[in-house]
PDB file of C-alpha atoms in Angstrom:
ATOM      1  CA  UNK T   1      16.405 -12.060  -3.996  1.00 92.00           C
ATOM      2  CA  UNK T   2      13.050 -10.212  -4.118  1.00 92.00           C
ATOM      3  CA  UNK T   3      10.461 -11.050  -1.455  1.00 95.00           C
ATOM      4  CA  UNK T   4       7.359 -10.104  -0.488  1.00 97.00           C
ATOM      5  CA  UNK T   5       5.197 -11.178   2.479  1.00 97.00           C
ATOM      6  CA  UNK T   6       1.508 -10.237   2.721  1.00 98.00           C
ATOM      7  CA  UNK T   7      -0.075 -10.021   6.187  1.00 98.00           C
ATOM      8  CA  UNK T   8      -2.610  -8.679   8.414  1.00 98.00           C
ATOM      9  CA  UNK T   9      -5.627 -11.127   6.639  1.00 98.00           C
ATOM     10  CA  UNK T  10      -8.073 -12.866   9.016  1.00 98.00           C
ATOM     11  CA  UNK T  11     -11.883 -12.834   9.616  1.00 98.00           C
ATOM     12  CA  UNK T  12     -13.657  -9.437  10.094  1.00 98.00           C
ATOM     13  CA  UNK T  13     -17.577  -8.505  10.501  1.00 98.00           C
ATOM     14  CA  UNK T  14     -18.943  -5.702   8.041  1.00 98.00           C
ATOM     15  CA  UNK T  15     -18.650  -2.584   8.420  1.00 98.00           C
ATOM     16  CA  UNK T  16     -15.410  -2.972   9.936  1.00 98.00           C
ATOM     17  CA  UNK T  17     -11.611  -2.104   9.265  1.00 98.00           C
ATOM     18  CA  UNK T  18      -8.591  -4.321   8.521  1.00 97.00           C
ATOM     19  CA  UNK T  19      -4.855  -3.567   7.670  1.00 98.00           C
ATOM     20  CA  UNK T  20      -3.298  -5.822   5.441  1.00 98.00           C
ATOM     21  CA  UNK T  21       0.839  -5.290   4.860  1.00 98.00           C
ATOM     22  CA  UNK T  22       3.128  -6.412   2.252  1.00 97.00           C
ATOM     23  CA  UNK T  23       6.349  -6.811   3.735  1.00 97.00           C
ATOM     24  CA  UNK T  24       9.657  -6.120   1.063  1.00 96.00           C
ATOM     25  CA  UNK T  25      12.925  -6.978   0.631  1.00 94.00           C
ATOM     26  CA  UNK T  26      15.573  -7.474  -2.145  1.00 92.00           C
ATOM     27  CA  UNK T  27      14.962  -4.465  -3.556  1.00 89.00           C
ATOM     28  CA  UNK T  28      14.922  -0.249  -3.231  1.00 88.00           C
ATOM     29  CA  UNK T  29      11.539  -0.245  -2.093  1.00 88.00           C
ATOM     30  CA  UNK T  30      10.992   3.022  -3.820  1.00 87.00           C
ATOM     31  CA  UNK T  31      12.343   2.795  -7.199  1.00 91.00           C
ATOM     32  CA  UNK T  32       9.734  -0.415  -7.389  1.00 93.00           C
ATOM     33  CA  UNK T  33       5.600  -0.233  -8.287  1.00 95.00           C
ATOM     34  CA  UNK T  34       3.659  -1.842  -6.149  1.00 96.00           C
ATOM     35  CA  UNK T  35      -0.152  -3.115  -6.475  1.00 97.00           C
ATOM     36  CA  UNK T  36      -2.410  -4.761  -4.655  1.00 98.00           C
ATOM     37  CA  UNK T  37      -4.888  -7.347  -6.198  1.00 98.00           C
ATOM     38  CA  UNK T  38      -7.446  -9.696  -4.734  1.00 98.00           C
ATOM     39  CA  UNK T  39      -8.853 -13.009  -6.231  1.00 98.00           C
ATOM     40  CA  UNK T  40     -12.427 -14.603  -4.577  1.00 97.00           C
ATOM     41  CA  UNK T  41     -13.524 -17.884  -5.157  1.00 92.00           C
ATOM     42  CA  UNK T  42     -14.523 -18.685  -8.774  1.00 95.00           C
ATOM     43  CA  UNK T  43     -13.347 -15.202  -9.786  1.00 96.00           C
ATOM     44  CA  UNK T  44     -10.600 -13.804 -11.913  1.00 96.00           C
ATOM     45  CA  UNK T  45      -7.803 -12.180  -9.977  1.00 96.00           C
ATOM     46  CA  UNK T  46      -8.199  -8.476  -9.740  1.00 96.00           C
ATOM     47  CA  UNK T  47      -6.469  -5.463  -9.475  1.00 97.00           C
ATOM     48  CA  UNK T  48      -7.462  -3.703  -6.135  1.00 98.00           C
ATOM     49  CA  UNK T  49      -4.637  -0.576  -6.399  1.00 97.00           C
ATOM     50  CA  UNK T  50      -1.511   0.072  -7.985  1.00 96.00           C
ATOM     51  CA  UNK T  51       1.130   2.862  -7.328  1.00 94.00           C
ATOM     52  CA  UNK T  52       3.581   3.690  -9.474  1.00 90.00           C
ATOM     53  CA  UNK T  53       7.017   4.238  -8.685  1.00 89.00           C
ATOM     54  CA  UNK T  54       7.413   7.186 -10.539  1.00 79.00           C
ATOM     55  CA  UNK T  55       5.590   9.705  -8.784  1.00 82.00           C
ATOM     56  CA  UNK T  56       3.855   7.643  -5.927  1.00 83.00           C
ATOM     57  CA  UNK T  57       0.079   8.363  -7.200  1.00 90.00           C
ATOM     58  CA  UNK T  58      -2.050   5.285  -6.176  1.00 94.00           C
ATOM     59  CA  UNK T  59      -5.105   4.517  -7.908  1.00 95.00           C
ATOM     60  CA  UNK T  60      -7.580   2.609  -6.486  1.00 96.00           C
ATOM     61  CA  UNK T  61     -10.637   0.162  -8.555  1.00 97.00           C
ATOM     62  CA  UNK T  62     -13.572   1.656  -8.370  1.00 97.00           C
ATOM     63  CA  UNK T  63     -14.971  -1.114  -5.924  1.00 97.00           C
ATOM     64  CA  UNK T  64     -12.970   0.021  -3.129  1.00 98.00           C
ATOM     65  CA  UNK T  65     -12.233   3.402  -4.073  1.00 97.00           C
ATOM     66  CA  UNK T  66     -13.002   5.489  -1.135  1.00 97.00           C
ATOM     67  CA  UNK T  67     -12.833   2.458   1.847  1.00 98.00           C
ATOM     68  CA  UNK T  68      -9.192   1.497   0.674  1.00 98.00           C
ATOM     69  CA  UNK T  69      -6.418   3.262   1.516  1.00 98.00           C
ATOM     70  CA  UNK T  70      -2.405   2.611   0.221  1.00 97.00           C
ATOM     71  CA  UNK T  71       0.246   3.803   2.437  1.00 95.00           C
ATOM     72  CA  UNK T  72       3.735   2.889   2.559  1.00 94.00           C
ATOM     73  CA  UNK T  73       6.759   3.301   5.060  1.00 94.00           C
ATOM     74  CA  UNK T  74      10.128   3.528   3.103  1.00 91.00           C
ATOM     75  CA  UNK T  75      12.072   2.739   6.250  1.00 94.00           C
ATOM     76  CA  UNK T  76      10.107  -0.465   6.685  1.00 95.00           C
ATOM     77  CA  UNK T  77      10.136  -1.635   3.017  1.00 95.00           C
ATOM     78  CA  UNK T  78       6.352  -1.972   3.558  1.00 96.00           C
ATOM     79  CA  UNK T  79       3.310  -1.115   1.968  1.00 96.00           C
ATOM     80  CA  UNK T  80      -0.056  -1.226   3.667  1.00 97.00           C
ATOM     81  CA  UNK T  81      -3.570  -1.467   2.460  1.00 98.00           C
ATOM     82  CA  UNK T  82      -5.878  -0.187   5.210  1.00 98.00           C
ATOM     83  CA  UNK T  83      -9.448  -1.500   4.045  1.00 98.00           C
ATOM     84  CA  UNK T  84     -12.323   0.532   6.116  1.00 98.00           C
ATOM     85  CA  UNK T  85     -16.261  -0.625   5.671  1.00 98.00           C
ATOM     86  CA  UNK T  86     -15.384  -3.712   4.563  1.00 98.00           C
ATOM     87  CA  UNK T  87     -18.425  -5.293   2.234  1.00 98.00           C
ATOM     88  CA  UNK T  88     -18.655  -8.972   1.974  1.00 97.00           C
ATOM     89  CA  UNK T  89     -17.498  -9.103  -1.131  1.00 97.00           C
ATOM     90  CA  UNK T  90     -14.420  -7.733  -0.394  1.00 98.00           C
ATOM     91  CA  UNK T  91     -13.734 -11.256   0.774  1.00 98.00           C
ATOM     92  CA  UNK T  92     -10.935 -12.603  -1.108  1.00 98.00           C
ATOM     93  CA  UNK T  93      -7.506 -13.462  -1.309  1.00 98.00           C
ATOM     94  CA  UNK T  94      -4.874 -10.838  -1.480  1.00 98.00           C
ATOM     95  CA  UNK T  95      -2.060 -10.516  -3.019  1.00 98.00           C
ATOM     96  CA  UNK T  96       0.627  -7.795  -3.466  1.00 98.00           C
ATOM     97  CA  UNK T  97       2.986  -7.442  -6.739  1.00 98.00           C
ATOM     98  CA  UNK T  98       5.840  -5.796  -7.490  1.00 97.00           C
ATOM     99  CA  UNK T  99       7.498  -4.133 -10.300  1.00 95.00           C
ATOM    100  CA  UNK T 100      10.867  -2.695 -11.108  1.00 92.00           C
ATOM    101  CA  UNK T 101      10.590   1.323 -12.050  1.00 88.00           C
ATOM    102  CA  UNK T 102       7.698   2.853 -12.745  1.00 90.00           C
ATOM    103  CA  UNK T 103       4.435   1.797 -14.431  1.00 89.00           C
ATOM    104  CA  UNK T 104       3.312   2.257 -17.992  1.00 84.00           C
ATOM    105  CA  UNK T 105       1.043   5.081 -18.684  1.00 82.00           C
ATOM    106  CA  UNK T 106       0.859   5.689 -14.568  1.00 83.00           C
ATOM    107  CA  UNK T 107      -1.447   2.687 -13.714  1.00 87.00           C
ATOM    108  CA  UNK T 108      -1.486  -0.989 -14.447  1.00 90.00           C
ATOM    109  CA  UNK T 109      -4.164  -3.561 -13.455  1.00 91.00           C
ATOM    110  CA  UNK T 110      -2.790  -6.310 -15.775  1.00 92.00           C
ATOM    111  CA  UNK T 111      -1.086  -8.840 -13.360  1.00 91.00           C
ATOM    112  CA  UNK T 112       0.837  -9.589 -15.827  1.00 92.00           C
ATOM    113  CA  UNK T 113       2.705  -6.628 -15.636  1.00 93.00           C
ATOM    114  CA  UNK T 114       4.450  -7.020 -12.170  1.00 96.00           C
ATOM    115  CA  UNK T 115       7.243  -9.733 -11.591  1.00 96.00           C
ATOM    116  CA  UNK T 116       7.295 -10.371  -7.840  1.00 97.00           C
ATOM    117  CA  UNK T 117       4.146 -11.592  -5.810  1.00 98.00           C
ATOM    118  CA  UNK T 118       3.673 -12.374  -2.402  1.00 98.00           C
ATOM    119  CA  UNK T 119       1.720 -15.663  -1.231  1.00 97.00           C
ATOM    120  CA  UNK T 120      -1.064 -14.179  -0.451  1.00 98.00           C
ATOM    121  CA  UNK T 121      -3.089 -13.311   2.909  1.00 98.00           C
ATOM    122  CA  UNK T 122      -6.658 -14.752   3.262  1.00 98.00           C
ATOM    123  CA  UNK T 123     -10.105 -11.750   4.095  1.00 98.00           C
ATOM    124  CA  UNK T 124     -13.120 -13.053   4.862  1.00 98.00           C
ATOM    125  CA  UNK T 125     -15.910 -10.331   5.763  1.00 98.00           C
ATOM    126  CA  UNK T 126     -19.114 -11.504   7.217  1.00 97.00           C
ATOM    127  CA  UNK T 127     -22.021  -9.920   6.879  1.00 93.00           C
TER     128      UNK T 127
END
């Protein structure tokens, strides 16, 4: 059974850094696509990053691009989304998805398009 287990959420000042993970299991961590999205109050959910599986490139929306960063540690099963300068608007929940093989045209920031999601991990940034 697939799971995955966001963490690393909690209240941070701006300007500063925070390291959410997305803990995996179920599944060969790197034959999967992973994203990251983030929904605020009133707001649509959102696509934050997305790698694909098929040749590790992450992309990142052009809100965080540059502050975010996507790493991942195969041993662990774990992907990480180190957020530096965090903006008040970055506050948010977050979520990470999963999808088997890799994504359709390189990218996807359709959350319709991954099958596994995590529960979520709560970022409040205050200014």
């Amino acid at each position: 059974e697939v799971h995955l287990v966001e963490s690393g959420g909690g209240l941070v000042q701006a300007g500063r850094s925070l390291r959410l993970s997305c803990a995996t299991s179920g599944f060969i961590f790197d034959h999967y696509s992973i994203a990251w999205f983030r929904q605020a109050p009133g707001k649509e959910r959102e696509g934050v990053s997305c790698t694909s599986a098929s040749d590790g490139t992450t992309y990142y929306a052009d809100s965080v691009k540059g502050r975010f960063t996507v790493t991942s540690d195969n041993a662990k099963s774990t992907n990480y989304l180190q957020m530096n300068s965090v903006k008040p608007e970055d506050t948010a929940v977050y979520y990470c998805a999963a999808v088997g093989g890799p994504l359709v045209d390189g990218s996807s920031w359709h959350d319709y398009d991954y099958d596994y999601w995590g529960q979520g991990t709560q970022v409040t940034v205050s200014s």
